[in-house]
XYZ file of C-alpha atoms in Angstrom:
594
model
C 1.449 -12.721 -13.469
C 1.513 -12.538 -17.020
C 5.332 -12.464 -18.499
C 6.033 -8.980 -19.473
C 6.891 -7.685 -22.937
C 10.740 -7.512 -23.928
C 10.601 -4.016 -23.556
C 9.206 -3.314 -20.297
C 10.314 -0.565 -18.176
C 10.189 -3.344 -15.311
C 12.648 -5.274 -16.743
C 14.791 -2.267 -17.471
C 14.519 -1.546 -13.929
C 16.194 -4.873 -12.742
C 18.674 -3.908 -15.194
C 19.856 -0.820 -13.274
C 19.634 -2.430 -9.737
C 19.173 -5.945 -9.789
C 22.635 -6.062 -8.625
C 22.186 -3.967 -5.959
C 18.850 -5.554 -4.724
C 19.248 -9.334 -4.620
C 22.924 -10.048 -3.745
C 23.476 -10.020 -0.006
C 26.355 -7.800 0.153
C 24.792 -5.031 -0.814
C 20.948 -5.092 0.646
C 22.532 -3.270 3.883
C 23.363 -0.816 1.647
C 19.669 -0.823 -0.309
C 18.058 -0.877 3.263
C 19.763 2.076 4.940
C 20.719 4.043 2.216
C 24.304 4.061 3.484
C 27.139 2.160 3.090
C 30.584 1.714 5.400
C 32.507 3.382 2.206
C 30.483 6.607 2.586
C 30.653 6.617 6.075
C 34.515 6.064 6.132
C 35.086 8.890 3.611
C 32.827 10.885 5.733
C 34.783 10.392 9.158
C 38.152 10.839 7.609
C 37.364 14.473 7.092
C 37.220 14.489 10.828
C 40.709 15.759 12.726
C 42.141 13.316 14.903
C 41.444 14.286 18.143
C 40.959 12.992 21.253
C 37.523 13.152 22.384
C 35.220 12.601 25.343
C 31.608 12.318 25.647
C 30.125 14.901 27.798
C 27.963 14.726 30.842
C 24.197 16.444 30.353
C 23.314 18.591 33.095
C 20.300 17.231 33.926
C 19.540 20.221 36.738
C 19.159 22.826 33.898
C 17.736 20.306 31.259
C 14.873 18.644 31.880
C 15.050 15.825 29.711
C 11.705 14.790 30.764
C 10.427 17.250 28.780
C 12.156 17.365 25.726
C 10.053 16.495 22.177
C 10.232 18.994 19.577
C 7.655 21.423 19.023
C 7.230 20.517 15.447
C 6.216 16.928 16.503
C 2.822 17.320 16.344
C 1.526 14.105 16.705
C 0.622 13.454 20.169
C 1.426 9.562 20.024
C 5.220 10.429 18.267
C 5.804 13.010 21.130
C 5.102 9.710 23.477
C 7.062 7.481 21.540
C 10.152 9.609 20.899
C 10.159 10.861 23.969
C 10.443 7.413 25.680
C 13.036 6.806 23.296
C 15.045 9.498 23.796
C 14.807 9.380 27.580
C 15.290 5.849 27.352
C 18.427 6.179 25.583
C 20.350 8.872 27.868
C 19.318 6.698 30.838
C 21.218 3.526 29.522
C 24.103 6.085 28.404
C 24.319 7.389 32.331
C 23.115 10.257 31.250
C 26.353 11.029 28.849
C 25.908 12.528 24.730
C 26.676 9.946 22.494
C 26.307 11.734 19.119
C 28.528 14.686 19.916
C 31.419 14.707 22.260
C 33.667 17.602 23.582
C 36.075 18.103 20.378
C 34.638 15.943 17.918
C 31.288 14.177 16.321
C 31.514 10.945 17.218
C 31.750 8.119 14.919
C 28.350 6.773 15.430
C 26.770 10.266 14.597
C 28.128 10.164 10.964
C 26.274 6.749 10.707
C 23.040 8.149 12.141
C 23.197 11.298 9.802
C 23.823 9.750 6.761
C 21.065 7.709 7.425
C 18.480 10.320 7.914
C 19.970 12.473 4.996
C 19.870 9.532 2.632
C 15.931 9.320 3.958
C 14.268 9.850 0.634
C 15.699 5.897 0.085
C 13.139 4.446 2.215
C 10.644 7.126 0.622
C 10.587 9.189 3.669
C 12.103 13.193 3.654
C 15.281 14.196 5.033
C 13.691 17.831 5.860
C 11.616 15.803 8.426
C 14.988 15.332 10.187
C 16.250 18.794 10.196
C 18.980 17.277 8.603
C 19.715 20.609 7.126
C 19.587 22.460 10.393
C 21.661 20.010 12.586
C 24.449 20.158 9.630
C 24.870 24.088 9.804
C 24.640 24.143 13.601
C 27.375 21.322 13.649
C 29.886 23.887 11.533
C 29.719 26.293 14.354
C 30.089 24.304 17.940
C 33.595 22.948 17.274
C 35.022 26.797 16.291
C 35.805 28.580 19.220
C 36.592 31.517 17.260
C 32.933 32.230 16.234
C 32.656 33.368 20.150
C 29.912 30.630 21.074
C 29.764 31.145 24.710
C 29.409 27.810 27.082
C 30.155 25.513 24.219
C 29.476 22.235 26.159
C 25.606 23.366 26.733
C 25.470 24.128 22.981
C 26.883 20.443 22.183
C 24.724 18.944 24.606
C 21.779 20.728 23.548
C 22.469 19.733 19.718
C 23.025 15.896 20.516
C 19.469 16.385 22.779
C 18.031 17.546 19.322
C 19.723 15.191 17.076
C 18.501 12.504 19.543
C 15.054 14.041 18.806
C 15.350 13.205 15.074
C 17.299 10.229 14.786
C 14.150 8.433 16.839
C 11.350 10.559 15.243
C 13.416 8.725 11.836
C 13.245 5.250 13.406
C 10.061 5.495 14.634
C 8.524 6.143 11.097
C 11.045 3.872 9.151
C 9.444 1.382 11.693
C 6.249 2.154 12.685
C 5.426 4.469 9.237
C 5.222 7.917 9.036
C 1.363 8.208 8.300
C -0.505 7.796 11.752
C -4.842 8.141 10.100
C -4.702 5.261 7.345
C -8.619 6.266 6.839
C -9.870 8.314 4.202
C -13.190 9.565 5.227
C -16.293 6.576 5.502
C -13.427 4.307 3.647
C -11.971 2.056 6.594
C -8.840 1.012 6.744
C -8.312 -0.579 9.793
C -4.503 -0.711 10.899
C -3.384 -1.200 14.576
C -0.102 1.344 15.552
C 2.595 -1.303 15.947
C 6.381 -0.965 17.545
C 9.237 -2.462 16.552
C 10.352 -5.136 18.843
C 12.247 -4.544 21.897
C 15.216 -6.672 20.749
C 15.253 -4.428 17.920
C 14.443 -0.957 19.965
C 17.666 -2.553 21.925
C 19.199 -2.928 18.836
C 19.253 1.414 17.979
C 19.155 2.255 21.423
C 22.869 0.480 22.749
C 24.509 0.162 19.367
C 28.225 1.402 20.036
C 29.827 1.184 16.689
C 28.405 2.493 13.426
C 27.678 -0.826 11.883
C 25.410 -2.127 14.990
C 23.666 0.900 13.908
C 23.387 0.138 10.341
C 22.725 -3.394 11.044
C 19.520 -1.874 13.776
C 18.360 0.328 10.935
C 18.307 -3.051 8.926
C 16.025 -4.663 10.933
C 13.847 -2.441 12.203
C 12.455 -2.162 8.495
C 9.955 -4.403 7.081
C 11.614 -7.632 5.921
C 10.095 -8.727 2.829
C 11.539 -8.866 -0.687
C 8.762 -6.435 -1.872
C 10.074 -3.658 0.025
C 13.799 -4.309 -1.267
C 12.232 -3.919 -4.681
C 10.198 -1.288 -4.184
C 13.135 0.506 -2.482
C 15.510 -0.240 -6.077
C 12.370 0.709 -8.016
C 11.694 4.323 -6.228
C 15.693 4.917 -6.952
C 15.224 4.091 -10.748
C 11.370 6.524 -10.540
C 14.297 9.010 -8.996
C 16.779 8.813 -11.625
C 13.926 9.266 -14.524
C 12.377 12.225 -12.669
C 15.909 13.850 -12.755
C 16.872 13.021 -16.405
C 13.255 13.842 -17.944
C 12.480 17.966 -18.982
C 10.439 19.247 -16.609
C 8.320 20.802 -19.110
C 6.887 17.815 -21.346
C 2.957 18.955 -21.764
C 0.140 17.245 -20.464
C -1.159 14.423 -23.802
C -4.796 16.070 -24.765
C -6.942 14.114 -27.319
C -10.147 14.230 -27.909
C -10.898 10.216 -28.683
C -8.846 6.915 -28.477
C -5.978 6.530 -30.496
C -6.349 3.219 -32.782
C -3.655 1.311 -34.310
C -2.405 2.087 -37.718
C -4.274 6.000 -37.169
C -2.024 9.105 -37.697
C -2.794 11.957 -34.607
C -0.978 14.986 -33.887
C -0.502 13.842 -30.695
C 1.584 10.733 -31.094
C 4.735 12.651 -30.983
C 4.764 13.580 -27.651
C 3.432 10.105 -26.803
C 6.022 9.021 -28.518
C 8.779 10.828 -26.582
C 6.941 10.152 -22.976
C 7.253 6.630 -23.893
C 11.038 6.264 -24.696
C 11.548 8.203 -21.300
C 9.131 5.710 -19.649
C 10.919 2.467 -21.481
C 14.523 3.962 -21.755
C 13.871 2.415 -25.228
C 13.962 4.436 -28.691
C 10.513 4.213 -30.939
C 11.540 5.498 -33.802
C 8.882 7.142 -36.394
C 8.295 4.733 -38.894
C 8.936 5.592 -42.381
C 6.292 5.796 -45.389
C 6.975 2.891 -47.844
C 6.265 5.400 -50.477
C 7.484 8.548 -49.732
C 10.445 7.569 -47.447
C 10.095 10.377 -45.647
C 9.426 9.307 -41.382
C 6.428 9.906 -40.671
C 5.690 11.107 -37.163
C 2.313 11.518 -36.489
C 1.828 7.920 -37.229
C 1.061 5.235 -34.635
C 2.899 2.389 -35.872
C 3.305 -1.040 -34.848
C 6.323 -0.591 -32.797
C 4.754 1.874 -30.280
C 1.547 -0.130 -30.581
C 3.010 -2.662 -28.646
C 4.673 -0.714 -25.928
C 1.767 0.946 -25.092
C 0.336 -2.490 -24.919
C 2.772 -3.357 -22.557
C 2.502 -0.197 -21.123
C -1.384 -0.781 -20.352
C -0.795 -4.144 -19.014
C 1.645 -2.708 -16.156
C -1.050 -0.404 -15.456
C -3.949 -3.043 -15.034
C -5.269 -1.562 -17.947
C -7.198 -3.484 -21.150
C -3.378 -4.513 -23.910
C -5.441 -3.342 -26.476
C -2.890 -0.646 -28.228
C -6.216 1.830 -28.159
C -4.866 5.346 -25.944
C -7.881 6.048 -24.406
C -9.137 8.042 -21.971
C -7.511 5.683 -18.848
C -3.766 5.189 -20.755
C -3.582 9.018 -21.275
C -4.471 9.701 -17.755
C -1.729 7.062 -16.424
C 0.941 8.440 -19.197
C 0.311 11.513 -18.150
C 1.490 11.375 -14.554
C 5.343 12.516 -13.591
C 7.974 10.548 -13.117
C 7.505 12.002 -9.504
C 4.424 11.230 -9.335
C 4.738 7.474 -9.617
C 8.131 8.272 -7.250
C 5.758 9.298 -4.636
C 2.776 6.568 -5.686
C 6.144 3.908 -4.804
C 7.429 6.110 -1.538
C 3.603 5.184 -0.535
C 3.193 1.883 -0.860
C 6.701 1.689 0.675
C 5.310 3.208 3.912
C 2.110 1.153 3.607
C 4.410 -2.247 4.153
C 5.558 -0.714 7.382
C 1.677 -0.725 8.513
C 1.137 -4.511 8.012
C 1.066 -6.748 11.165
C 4.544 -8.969 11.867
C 2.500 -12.037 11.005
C 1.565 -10.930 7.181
C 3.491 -13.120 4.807
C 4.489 -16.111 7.537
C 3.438 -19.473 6.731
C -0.180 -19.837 5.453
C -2.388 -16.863 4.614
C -4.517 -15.290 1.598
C -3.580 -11.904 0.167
C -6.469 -9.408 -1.777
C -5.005 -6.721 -4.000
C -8.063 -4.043 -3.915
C -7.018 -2.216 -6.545
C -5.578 -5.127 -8.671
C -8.492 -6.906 -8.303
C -6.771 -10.245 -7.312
C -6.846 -12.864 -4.458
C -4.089 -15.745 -4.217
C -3.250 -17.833 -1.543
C 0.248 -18.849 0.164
C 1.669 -22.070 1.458
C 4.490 -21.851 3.630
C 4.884 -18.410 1.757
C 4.639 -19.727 -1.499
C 1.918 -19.078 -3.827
C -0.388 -21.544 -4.512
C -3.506 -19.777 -6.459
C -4.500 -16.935 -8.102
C -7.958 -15.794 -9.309
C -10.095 -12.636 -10.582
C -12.446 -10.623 -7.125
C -14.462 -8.358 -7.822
C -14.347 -5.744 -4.968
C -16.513 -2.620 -3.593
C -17.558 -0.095 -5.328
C -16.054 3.828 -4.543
C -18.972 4.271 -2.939
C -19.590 1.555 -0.685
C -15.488 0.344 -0.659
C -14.038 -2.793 0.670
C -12.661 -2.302 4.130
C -8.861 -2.529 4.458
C -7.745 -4.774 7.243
C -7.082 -8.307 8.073
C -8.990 -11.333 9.337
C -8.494 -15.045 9.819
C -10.935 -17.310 7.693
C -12.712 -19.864 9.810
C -15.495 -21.490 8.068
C -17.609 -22.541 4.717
C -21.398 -21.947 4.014
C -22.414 -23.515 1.238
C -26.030 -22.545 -0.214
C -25.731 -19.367 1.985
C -28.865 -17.644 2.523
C -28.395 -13.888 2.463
C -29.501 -11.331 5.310
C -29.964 -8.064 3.509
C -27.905 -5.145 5.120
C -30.117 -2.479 5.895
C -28.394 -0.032 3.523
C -29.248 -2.378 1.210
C -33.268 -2.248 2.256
C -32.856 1.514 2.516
C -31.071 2.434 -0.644
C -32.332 -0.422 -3.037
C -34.839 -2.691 -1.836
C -37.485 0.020 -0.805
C -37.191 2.301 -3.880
C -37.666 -1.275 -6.008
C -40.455 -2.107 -4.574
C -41.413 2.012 -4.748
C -41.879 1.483 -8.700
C -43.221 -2.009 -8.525
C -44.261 -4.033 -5.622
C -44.029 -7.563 -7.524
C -40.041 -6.624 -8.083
C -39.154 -9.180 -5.551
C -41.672 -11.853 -6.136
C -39.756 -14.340 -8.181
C -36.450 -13.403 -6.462
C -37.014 -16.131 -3.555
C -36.707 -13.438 -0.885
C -38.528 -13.662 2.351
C -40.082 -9.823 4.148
C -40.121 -9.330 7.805
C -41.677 -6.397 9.247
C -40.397 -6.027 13.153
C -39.498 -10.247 13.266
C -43.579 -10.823 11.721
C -43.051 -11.994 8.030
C -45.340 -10.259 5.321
C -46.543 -9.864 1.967
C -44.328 -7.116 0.288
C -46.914 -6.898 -2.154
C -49.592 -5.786 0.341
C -46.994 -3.319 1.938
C -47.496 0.527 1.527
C -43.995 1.522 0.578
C -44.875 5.096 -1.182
C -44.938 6.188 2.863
C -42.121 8.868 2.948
C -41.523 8.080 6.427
C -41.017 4.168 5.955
C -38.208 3.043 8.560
C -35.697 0.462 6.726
C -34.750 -0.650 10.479
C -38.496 -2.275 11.038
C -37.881 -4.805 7.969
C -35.752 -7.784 7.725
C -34.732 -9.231 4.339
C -33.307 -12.477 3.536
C -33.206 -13.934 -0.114
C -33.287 -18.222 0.262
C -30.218 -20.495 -1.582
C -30.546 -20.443 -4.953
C -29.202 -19.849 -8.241
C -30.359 -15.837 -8.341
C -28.854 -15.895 -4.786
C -26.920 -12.432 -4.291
C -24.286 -14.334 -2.434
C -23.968 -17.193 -5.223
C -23.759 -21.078 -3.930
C -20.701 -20.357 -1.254
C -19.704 -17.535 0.796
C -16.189 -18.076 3.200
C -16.754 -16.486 6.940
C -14.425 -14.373 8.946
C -15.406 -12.637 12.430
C -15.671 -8.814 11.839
C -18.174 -6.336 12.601
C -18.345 -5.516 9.246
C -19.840 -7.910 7.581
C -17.310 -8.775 4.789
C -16.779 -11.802 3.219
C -15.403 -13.896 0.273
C -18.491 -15.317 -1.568
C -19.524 -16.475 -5.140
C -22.077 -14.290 -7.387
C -24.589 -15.311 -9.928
C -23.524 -12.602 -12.583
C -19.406 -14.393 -13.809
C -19.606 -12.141 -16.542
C -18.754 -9.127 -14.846
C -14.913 -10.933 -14.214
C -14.551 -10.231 -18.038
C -13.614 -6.361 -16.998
C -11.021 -4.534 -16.439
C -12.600 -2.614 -13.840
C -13.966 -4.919 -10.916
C -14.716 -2.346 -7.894
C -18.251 -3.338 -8.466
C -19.594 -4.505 -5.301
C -21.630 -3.327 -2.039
C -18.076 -3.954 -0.603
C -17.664 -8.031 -0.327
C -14.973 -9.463 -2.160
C -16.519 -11.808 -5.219
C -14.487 -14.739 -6.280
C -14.209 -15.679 -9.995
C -13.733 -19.529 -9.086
C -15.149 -20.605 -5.346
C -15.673 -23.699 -6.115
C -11.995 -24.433 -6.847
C -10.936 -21.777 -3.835
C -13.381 -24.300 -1.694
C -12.023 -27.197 -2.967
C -8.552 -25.969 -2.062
C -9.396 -25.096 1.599
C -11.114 -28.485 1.948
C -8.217 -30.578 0.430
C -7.647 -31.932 3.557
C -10.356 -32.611 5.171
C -11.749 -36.207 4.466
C -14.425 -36.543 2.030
C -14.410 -33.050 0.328
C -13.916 -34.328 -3.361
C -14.927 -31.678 -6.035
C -18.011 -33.529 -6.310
C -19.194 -33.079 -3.073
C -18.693 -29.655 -3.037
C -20.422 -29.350 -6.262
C -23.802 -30.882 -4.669
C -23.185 -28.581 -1.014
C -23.294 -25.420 -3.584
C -26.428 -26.516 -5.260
C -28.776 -27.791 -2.182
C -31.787 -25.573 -0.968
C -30.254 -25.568 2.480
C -27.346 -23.975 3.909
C -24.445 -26.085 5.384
C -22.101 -24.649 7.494
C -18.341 -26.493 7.001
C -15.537 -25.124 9.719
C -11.894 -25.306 8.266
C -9.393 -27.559 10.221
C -6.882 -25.306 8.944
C -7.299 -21.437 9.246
C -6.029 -18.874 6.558
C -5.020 -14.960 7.609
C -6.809 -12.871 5.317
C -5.098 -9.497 4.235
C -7.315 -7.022 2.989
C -4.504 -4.788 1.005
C -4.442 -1.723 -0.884
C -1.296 -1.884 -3.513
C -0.796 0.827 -5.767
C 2.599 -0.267 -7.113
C 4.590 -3.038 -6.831
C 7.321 -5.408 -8.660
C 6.475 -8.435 -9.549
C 8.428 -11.869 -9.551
C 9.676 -10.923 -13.470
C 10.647 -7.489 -12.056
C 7.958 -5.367 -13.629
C 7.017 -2.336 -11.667
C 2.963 -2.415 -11.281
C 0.879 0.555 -11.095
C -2.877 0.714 -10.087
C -5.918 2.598 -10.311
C -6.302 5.066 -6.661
C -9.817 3.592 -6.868
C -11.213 4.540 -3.656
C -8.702 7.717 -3.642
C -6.536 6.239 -0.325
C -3.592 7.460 -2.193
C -4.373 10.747 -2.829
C -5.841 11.363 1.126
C -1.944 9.719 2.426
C -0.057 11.520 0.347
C -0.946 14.490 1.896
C -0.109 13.368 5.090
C 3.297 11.496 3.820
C 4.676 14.417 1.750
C 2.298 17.529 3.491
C 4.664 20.554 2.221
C 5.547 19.130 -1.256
C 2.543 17.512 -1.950
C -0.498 19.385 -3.004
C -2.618 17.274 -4.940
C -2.911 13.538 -5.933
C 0.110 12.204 -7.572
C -1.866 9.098 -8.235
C -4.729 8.004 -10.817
C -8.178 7.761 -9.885
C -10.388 9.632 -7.467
């Protein structure tokens, strides 16, 4: 990625926590949101008493049955029931949160960890963090005439059993349960943590086994670490910026060098954005600052503020930069709590060894080694109304001079009306008709028919250089029919937005992404791949060594020089989540585009 400006809020970001995120000591503290301090000041507010655990009486509690009401979701009731049951069964049926006179020790580790939830960008309300707390003030006071006080104790550390694995489950699992967002697929399969780790929660006896379980039940790349330091810095904006800076309103683009009356208030959302000062420049003549003008200095954090945002560095505020600088610091909060919980969704073999990673909505491929990255290039990806599916593969083979089988969407939405307002459309395209397997003369078809049925034709366009699919297209099994291929049309990698396609993923350079599957396999010089894309038959090539492919949708992210990304919501998957991740504090989209 491009090295960011001096001034990038990225950078300032590191500043704050880069401490914090990449020494050792303190990731336990990054990952749990706790630390042994705050649980040590915590517990020594505690009396010294002596304290037993106490034995649930199983006869009038029917653990069996318990899952809070307000666990909708049938698959959590499953899974935090099991839990739960599991749990009491290994602890011969005994509390282990809450004992006769006293919390125990291991419950002030498990609460701070759920009230310190918004770290992992999850809410602590969830948890009933709020309700467990105020119950807790009134079971160890005899005096406030509670009558059978061991049923009441057993019955909270039932409940706070409830919550603590309702909180593992989605630190674990994720929170969001539908990834789909109406006819846009995102295929995700509902994984559990491991058993060693389930273990792990389940029998930890001391407060740092269960610090060191929440650890690693979490996803373990250094993406989420940074993500995690970068939602605390979105945090500490949100609660230093006035709540009450208007929306920026201009009727055209900003240029360079122009004075507008709203470059004030740009102004002041960009030193909150960039912790940085842009001071109004001063009129050579006068003397006198001069705030409505757009001066050189700002010019070029916007510029660095568009290129953070995926978004042309040309210092003009348009339309796209207003609508990006005019989202919250929560907002982006909740855009980073999201693509937090989105890392918990990805299967436990994403980022091992050798695989290839597409950024939809950064419009990027690039490929790993031994999980380091080898290339990068430009895709060009569906558009929001026929959108790339989200899921992952495993790339198997190579056609080269690919043929192309129209999809019958295709035929239904594009070839028929074409050849609807001119039968010869196709005619110098090299495409071959087939009307129920017989092949025909599109020309001496009558397509005005109303009642025409796209499912009796068959459509395939012949290699070439007007080829849809371009001279290569790189296979992987799915029902879908997505691939990687080439294009005729390059030009269309000169934008900024790519989500262009029927909903393949168009490579920029296949030739040198063919050349660098093929490397080696004997014989594939850059030559010879040159000649395979340019013969008039196809030739199939299977790969000796297979790539996972990871469809992904990233919103935000930190980069390797510690630059927090954002991204267009191009197919509006953030929007339809956030409703699901935040559903009583979030109302509408917190995120830019659909």
């Amino acid at each position: 990625m491009r090295k960011p400006e001096p001034n990038l809020t990225g950078i300032l970001l590191l500043a704050v926590v880069a401490t914090a995120v990449f020494t050792s000591c303190s990731k336990k503290m990054i990952s749990t949101g706790i630390s042994k301090a705050s649980h040590d000041s915590t517990k020594s507010q505690t009396p010294i008493v002596v304290s037993h655990p106490l034995l649930i009486d199983t006869a009038s509690t029917d653990i069996q049955k318990l899952v809070e009401p307000s666990i909708v979701d049938p698959y959590f009731n499953s899974s935090v029931k099991e839990k739960v049951v599991t749990f009491y069964r290994l602890n011969a049926f005994n509390t282990k949160w809450l004992y006769d006179n006293s919390p125990s020790a291991l419950y002030y580790a498990a609460f701070d960890a759920m009230k310190n939830a918004a770290a992992y960008g999850l809410d602590p309300e969830d948890y009933d963090v709020d309700g467990m707390a105020a119950k807790l003030r009134t079971v160890y006071q005899p005096e406030n005439g509670i009558q059978n006080n061991n049923k009441v104790i057993t019955d909270l550390d039932l409940h706070f059993s409830e919550m603590f694995f309702l909180f593992t489950t989605h630190l674990a699992e994720g929170r969001i349960r539908s990834a789909a967002n109406g006819k846009n697929v995102w295929k995700r399969t509902i994984k559990e943590y491991s058993s060693a780790d389930v273990n792990l929660v389940l029998t930890a006896a001391i407060p740092d086994q269960l610090i060191d379980a929440i650890i690693a039940i979490q996803p373990h790349g250094e993406q989420y670490v940074r993500l995690q330091s970068a939602l605390a810095y979105y945090r500490q904006l949100e609660s230093q910026s006035p709540a009450n800076l208007p929306a920026i309103s201009v009727k055209a683009g900003i240029k360079p060098g122009e004075r507008n009356a709203a470059i004030p208030l740009i102004r002041k959302k960009m030193s909150l954005a960039d912790m940085k000062v842009y001071a109004m420049p001063f009129d050579s003549v006068s003397g006198v600052a001069d705030s409505l003008s757009y001066d050189p200095d700002l010019v070029e954090g916007v510029k660095s503020f568009q290129s953070r945002h995926g978004l042309q560095s040309d210092g003009v505020i348009g339309e796209k930069t207003l609508r990006f600088m005019n989202q919250s610091f929560r907002d982006k909060a909740e855009v980073i709590a999201l693509n937090m919980e989105r890392m918990r969704w990805l299967p436990d073999n994403h980022g091992v060894a050798n695989y290839i990673s597409i950024n939809v909505p950064e419009y990027k491929l690039r490929v790993f080694d031994d999980q380091k990255q080898t290339l990068e290039m430009k895709v060009i990806v569906g558009a929001s109304n026929k959108p790339t599916p989200i899921f992952a593969d495993e790339l198997e083979h190579i056609v080269f001079s690919p043929t192309w089988t129209v999809p019958t969407s295709i035929i239904k939405e594009e070839i028929i009306p074409n050849l609807r307002k001119d039968s010869l459309y196709y005619s110098k395209k090299n495409f071959l008709f087939f009307k129920n397997d017989e092949e025909i003369d599109p020309i001496a078809e009558y397509w005005s028919d109303s009642n025409i049925n796209p499912y009796q034709y068959r459509v395939i366009q012949n290699p070439g250089t007007d080829n849809s699919l371009g001279s290569v297209k790189f296979m992987m099994p799915n029902n879908m029919s997505v691939y990687l291929h080439d294009t005729p049309n390059h030009k269309l990698f000169a934008k900024d937005y790519r989500a262009l396609s029927h909903g393949c993923v168009r490579l920029d350079e296949p030739a040198k992404f063919a050349e660098y599957l093929l490397r080696d396999q004997k014989g594939w010089t850059p030559e010879r791949i040159v000649k395979a894309m340019n013969e008039t038959t196809p030739s199939t090539i299977h790969l000796k060594k297979h790539y996972q492919v990871f469809i992904e949708y990233c919103t935000a992210w930190v980069d390797d020089n510690g630059v927090i990304n954002f991204r267009e919501d191009i197919y509006g998957h953030d929007k339809a989540q956030l409703k699901q991740l935040k559903p009583a504090r979030i109302a509408a989209t917190a995120s830019i585009g659909n």
